PDB file of C-alpha atoms and ligand atoms in Angstrom:
ATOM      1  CA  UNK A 191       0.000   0.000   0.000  1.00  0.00           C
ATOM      2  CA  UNK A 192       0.984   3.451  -0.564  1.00  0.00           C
ATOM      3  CA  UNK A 193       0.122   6.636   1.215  1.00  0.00           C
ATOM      4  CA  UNK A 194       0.467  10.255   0.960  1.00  0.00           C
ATOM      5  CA  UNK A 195       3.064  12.344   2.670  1.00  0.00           C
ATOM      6  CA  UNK A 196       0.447  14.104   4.368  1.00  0.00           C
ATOM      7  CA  UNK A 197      -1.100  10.893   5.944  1.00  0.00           C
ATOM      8  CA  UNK A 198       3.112   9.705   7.015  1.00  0.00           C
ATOM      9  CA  UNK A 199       3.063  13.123   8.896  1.00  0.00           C
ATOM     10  CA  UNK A 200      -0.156  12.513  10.252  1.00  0.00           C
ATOM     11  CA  UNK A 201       0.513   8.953  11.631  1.00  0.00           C
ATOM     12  CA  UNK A 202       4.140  10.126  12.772  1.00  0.00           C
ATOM     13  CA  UNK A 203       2.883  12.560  15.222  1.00  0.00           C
ATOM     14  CA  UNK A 204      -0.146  10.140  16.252  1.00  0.00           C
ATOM     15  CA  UNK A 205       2.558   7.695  17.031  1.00  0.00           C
ATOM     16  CA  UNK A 206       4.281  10.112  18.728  1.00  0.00           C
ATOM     17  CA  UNK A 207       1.434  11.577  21.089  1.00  0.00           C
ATOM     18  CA  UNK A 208       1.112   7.509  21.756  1.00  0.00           C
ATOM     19  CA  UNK A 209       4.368   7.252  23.294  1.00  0.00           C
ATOM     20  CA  UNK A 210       6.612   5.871  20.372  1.00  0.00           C
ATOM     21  CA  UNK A 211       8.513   9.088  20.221  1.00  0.00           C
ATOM     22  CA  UNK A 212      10.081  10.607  16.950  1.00  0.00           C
ATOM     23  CA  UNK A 213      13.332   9.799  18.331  1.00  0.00           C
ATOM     24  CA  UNK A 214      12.203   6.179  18.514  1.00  0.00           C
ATOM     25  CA  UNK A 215      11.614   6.472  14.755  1.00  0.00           C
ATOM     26  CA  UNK A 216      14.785   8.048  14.166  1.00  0.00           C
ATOM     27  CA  UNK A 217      15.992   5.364  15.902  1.00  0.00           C
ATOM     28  CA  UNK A 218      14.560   2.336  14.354  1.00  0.00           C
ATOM     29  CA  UNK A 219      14.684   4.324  10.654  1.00  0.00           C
ATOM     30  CA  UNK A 220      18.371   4.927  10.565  1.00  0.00           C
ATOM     31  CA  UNK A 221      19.364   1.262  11.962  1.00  0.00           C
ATOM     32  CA  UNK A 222      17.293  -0.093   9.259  1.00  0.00           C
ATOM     33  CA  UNK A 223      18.784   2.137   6.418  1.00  0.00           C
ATOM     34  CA  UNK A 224      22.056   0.634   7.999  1.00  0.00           C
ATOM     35  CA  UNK A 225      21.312  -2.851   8.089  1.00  0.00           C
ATOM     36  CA  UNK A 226      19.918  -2.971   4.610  1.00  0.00           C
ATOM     37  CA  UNK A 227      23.323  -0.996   3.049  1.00  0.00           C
ATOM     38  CA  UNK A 228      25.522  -3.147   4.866  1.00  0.00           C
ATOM     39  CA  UNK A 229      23.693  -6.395   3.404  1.00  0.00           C
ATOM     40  CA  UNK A 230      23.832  -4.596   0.202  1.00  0.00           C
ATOM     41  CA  UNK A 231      28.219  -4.159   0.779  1.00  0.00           C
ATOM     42  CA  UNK A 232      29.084  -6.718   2.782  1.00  0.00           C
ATOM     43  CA  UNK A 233      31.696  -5.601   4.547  1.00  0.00           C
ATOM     44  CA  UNK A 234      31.702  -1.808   5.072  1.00  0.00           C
ATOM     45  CA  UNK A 235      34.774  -2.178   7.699  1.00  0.00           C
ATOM     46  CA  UNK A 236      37.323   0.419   7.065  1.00  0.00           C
ATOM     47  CA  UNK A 237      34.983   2.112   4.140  1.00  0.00           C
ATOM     48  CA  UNK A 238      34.864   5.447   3.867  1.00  0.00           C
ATOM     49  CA  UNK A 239      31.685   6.283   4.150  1.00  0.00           C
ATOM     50  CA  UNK A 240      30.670  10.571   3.792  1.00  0.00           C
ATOM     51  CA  UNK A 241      26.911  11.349   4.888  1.00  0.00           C
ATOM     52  CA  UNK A 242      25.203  14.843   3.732  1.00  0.00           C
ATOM     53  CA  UNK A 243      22.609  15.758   7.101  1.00  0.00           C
ATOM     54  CA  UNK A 244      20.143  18.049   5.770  1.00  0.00           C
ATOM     55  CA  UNK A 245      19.006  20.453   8.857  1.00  0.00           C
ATOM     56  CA  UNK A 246      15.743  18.286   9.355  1.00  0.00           C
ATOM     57  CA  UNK A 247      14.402  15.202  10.120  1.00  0.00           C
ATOM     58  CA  UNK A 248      16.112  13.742   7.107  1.00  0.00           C
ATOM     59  CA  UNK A 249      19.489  14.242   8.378  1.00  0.00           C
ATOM     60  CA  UNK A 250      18.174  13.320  12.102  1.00  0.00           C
ATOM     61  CA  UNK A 251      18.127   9.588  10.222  1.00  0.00           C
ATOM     62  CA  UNK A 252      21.127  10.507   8.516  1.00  0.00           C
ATOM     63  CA  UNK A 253      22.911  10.897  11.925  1.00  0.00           C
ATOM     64  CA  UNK A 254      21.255   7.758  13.277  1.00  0.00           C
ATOM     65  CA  UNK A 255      23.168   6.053  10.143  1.00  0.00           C
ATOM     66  CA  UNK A 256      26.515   7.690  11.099  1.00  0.00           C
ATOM     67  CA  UNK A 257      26.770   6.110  14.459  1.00  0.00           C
ATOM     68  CA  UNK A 258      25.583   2.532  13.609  1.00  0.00           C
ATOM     69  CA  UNK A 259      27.834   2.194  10.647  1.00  0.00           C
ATOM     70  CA  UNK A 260      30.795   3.384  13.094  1.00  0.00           C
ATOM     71  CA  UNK A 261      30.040   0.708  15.211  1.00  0.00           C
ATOM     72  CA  UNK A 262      30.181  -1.453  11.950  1.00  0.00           C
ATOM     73  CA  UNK A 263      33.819  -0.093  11.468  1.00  0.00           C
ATOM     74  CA  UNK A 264      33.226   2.094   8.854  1.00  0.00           C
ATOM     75  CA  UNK A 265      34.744   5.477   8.632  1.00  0.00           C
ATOM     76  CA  UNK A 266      32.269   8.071   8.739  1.00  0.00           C
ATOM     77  CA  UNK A 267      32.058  11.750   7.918  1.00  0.00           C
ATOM     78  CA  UNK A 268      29.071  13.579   8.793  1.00  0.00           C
ATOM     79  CA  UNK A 269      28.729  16.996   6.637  1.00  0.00           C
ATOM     80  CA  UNK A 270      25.992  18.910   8.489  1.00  0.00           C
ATOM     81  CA  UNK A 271      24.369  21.525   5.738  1.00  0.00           C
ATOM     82  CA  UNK A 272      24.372  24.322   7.734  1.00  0.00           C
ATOM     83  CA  UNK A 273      25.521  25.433  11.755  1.00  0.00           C
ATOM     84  CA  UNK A 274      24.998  22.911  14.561  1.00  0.00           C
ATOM     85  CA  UNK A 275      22.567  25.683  16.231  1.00  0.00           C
ATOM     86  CA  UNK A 276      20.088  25.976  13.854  1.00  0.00           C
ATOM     87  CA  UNK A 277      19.118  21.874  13.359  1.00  0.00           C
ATOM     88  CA  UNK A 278      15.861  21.935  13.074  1.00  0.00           C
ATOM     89  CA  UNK A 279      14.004  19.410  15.542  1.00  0.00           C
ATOM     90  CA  UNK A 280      15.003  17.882  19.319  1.00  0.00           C
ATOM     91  CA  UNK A 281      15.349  14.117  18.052  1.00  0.00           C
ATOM     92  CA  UNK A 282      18.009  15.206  15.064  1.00  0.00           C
ATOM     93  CA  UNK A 283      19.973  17.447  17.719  1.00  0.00           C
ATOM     94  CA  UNK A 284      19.489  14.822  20.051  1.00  0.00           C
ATOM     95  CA  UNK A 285      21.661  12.599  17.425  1.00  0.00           C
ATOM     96  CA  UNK A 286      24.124  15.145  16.533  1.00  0.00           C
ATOM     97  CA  UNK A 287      24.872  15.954  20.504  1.00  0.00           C
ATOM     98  CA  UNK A 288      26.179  11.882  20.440  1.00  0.00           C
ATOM     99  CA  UNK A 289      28.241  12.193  17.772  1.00  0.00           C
ATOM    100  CA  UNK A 290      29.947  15.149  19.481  1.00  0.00           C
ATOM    101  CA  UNK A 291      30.972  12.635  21.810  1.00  0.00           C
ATOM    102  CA  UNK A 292      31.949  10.050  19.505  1.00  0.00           C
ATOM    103  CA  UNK A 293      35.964  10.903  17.812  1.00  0.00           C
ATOM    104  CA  UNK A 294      35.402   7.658  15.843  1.00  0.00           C
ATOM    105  CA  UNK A 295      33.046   9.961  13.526  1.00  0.00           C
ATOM    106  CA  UNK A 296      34.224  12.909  11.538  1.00  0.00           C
ATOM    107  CA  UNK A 297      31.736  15.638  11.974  1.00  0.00           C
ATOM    108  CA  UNK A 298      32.227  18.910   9.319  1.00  0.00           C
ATOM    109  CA  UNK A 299      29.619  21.751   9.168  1.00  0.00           C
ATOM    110  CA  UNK A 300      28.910  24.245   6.669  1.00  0.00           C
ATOM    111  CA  UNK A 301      28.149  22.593   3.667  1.00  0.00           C
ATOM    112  CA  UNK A 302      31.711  22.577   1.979  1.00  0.00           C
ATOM    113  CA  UNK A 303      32.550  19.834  -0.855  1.00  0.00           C
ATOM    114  CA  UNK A 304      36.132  20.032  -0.776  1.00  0.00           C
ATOM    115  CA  UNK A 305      37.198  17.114   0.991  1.00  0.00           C
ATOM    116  CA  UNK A 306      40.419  15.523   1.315  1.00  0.00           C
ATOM    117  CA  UNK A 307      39.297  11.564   0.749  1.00  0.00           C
ATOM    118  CA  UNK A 308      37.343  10.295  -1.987  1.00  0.00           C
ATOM    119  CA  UNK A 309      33.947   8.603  -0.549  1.00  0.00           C
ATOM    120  CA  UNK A 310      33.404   4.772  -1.103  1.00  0.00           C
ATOM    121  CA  UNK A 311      29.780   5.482  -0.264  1.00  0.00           C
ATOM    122  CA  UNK A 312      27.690   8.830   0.146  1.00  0.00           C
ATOM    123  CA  UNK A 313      24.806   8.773   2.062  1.00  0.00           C
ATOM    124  CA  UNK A 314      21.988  11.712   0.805  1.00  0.00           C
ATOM    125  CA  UNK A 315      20.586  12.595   4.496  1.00  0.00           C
ATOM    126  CA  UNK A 316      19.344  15.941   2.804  1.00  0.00           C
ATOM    127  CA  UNK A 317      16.097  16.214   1.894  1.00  0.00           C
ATOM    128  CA  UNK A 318      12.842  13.713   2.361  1.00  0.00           C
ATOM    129  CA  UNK A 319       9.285  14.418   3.102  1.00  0.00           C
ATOM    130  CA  UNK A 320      10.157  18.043   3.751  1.00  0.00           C
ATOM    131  CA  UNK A 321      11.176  19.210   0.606  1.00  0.00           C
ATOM    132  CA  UNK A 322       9.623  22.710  -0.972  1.00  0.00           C
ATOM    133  CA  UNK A 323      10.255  25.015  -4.120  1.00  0.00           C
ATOM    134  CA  UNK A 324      13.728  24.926  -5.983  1.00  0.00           C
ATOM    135  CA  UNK A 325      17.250  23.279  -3.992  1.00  0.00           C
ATOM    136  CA  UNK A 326      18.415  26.046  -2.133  1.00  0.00           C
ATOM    137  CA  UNK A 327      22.121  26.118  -1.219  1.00  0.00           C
ATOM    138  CA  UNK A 328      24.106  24.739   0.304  1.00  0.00           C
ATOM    139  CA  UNK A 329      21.601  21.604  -0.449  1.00  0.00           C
ATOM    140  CA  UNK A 330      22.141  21.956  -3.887  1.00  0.00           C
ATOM    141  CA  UNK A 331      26.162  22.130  -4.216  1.00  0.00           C
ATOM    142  CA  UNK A 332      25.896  18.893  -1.844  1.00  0.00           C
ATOM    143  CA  UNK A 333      23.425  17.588  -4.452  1.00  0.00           C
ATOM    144  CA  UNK A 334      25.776  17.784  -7.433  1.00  0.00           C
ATOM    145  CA  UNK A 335      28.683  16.787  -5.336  1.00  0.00           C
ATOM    146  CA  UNK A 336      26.734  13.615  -5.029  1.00  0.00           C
ATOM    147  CA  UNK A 337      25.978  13.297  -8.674  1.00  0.00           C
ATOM    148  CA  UNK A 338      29.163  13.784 -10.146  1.00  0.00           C
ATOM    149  CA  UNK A 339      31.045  11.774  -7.603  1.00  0.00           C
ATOM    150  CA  UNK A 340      31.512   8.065  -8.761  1.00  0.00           C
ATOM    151  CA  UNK A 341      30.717   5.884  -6.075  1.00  0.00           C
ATOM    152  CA  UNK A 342      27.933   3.916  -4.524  1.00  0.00           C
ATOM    153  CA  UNK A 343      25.630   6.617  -3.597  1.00  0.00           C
ATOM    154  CA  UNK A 344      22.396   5.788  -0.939  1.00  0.00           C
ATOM    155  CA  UNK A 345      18.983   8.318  -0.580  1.00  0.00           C
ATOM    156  CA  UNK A 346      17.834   8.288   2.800  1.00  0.00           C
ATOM    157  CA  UNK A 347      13.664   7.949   2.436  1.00  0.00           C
ATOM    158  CA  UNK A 348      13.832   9.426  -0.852  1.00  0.00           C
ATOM    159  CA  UNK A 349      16.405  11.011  -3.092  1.00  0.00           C
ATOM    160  CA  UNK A 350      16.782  14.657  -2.126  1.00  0.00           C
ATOM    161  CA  UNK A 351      15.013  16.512  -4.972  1.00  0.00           C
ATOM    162  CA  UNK A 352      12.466  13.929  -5.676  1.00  0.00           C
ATOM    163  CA  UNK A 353       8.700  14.916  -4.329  1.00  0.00           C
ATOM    164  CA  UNK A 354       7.259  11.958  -2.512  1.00  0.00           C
ATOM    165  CA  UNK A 355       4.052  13.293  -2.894  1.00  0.00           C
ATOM    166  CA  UNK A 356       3.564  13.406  -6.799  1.00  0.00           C
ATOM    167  CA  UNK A 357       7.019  11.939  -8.112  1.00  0.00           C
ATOM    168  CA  UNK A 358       8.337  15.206  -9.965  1.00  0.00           C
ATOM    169  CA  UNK A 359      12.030  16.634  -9.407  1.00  0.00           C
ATOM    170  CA  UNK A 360      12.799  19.731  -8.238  1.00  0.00           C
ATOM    171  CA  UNK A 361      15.441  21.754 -10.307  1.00  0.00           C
ATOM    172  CA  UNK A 362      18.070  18.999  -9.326  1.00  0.00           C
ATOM    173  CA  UNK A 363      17.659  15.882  -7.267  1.00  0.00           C
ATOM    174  CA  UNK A 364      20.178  13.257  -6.384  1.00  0.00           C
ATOM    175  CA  UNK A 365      20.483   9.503  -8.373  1.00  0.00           C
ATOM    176  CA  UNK A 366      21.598   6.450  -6.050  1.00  0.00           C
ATOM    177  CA  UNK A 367      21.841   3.260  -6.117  1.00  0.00           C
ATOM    178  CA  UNK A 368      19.327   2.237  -3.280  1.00  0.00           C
ATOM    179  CA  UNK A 369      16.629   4.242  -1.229  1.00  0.00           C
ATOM    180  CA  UNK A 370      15.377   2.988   2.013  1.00  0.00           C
ATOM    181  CA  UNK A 371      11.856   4.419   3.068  1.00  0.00           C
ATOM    182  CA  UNK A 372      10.372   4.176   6.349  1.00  0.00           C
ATOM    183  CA  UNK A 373       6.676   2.525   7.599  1.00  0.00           C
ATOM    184  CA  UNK A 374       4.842   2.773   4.216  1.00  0.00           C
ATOM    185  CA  UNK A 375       5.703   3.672   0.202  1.00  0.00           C
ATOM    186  CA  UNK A 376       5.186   7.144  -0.166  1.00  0.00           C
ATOM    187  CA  UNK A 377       3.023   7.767  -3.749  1.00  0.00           C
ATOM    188  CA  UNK A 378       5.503   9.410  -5.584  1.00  0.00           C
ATOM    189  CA  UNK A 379       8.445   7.418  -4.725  1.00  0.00           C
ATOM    190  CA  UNK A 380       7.963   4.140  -6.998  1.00  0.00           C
ATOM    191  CA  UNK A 381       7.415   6.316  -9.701  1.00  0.00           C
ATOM    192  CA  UNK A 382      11.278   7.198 -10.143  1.00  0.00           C
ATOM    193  CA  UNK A 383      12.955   3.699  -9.656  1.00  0.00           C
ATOM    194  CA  UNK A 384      15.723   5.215 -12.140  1.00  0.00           C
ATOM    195  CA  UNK A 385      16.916   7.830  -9.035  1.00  0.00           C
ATOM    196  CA  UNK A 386      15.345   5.454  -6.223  1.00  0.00           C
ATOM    197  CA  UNK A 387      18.041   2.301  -7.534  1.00  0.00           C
ATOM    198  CA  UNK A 388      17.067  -0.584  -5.225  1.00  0.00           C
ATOM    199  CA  UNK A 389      13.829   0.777  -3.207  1.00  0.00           C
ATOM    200  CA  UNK A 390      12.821  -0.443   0.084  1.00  0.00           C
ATOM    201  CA  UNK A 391      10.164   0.378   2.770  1.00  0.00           C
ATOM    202  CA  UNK A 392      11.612  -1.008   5.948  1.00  0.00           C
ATOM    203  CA  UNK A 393       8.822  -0.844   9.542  1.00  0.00           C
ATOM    204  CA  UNK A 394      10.046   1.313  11.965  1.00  0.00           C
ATOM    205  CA  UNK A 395       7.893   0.249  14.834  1.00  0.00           C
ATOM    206  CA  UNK A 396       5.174   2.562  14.554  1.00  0.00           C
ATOM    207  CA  UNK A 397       2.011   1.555  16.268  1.00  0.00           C
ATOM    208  CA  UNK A 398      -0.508   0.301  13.663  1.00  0.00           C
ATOM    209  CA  UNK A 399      -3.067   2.256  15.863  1.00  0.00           C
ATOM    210  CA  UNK A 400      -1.191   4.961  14.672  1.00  0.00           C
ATOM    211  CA  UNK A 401      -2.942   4.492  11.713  1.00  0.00           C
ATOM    212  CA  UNK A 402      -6.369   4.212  12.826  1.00  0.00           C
ATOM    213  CA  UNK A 403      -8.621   7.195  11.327  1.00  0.00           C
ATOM    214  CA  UNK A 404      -5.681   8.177   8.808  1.00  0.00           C
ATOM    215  CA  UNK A 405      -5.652   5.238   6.522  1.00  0.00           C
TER     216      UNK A 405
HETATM  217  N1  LIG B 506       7.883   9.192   8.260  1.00  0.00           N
HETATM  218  C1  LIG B 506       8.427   8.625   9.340  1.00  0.00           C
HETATM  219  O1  LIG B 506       7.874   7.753   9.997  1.00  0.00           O
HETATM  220  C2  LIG B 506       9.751   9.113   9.737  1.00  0.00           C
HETATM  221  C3  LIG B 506      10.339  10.135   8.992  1.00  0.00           C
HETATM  222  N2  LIG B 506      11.543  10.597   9.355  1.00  0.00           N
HETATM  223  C4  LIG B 506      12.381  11.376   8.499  1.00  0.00           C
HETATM  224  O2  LIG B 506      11.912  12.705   8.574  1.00  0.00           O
HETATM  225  C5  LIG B 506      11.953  13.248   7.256  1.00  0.00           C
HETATM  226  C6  LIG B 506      11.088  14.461   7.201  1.00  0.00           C
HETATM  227  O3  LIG B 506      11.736  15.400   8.077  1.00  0.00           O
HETATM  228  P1  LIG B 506      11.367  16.960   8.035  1.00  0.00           P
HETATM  229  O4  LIG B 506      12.195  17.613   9.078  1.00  0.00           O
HETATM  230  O5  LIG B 506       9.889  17.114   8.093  1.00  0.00           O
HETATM  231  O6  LIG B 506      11.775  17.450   6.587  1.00  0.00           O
HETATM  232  P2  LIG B 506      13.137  17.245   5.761  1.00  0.00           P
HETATM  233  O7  LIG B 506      14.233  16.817   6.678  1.00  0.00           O
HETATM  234  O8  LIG B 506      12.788  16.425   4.576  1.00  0.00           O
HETATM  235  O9  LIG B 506      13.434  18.725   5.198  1.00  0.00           O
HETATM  236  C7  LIG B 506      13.246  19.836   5.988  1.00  0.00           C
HETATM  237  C8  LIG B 506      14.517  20.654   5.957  1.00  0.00           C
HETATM  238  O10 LIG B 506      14.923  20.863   4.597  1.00  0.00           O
HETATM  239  C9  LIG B 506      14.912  22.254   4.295  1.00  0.00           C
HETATM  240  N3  LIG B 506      14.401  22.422   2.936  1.00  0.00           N
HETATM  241  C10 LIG B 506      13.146  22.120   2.474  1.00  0.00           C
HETATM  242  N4  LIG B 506      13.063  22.366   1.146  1.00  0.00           N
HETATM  243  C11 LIG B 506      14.278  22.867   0.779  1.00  0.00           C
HETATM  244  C12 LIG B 506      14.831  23.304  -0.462  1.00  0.00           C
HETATM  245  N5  LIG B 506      14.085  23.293  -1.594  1.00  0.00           N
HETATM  246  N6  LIG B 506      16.114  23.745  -0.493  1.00  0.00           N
HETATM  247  C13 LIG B 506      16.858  23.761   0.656  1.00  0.00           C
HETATM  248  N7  LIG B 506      16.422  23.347   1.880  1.00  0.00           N
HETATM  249  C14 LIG B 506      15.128  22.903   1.903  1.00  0.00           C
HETATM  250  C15 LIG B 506      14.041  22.878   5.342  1.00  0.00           C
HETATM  251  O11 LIG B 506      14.469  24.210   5.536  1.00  0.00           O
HETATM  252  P3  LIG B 506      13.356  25.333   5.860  1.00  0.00           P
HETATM  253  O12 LIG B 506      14.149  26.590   5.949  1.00  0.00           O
HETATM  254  O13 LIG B 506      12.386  25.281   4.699  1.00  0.00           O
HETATM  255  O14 LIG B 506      12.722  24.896   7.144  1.00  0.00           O
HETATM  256  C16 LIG B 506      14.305  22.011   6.551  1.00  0.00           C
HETATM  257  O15 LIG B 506      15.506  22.387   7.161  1.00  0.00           O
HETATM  258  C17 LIG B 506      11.554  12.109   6.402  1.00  0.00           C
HETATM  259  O16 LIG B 506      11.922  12.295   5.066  1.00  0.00           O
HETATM  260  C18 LIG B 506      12.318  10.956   7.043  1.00  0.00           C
HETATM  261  O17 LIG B 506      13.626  10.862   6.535  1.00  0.00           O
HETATM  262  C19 LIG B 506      11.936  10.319  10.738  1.00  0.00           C
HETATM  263  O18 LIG B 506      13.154  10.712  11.111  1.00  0.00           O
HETATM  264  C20 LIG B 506      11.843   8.830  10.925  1.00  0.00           C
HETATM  265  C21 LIG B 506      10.389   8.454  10.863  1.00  0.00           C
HETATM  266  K1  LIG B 507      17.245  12.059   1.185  1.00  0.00           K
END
């Protein structure tokens, strides 16, 4: 089955006033990104893995991703779009104040795509369900860093650039090689399988009573 953004939104903050917090669903979204890109690599130890963190929720599963695949051995370099201050929501600052205590990840601000290591992997943490109007920087210099970087490349929910809702691009949008949604297909998503690459819709615990009145 697949639902509209508005009705993800609308279960995500039913789930939430149940008890299953968004940081639970940060949680259980970013360790199941994880688990299906390291089944995709094999072994990811000593990989050097660089993840773009949009200033949203996006990004908040982005983070997630960067501390699970350190504990996988990879190593992982976090490029926050913009200043640690002005993340958006609790449960992605709630991520990015463990990382800060975590030397085994790189963390860069700013938005800057001169780096000193060529990735093995990029993760797009930039944009999902939040996306509006035309890529504004520093989004979009991360977004065709990303495109013109040869490696294998993986979209967080959706690739950044790609509406959910009604499957159209923005002015540009990422291409990867595998896209890992989170408790139901979004409408627009299938509709792109040649930016999606591999698509997946992994459960993130959400309460199906979350769902009761919305679906
Ligand atoms: N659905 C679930 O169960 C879960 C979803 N999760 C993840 O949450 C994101 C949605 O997070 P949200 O914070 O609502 O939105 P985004 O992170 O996608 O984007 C918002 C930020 O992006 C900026 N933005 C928006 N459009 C543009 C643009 N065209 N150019 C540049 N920047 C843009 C926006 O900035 P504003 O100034 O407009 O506020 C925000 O900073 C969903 O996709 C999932 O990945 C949960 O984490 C897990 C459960
Ligand atoms: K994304």
């Amino acid at each position: 089955m697949e639902i509209t953004v508005d009705q993800m939104y609308n279960i995500e903050n039913k789930g939430h006033d149940m008890g299953f917090l968004k940081k639970f669903m940060m949680e259980n979204a970013g360790a199941a990104a994880v688990k299906r890109l390291v089944e995709k690599l094999g072994n990811v130890d000593s990989k050097n893995i660089l993840i773009f963190v949009g200033m949203g929720n996006n990004g908040g599963d982005g983070l997630v991703m960067a501390r699970h695949l350190a504990g996988y051995g990879a190593k992982v370099t976090v490029m926050l779009l913009g200043n640690p201050e002005n993340i958006k929501t609790e449960e992605s600052n709630w991520n990015w104040s463990i990382l800060e205590k975590m030397p085994s990840v790189k963390l860069m601000t700013g938005g800057s795509t001169d780096f000193d290591f060529k990735p093995d992997v990029i993760i797009d943490g930039i944009l999902g369900t939040g996306i509006s109007g035309e890529i504004r920087e520093p989004y979009a210099s991360a977004i065709n860093y990303i495109n013109k970087t040869d490696c294998y490349k993986f979209a967080v929910d959706v690739p950044s650039g790609l509406d959910p809702q009604t499957g159209e691009t923005a002015n540009i949008f990422t291409k990867c090689d595998m896209t890992v949604t989170f408790h139901k297909m979004k409408q627009g998503i299938p509709k792109r399988k040649d930016l999606t690459g591999e698509l997946f819709a992994e459960k993130i615990g959400i309460p199906p009573e979350a769902e009761e009145g919305i679906l």
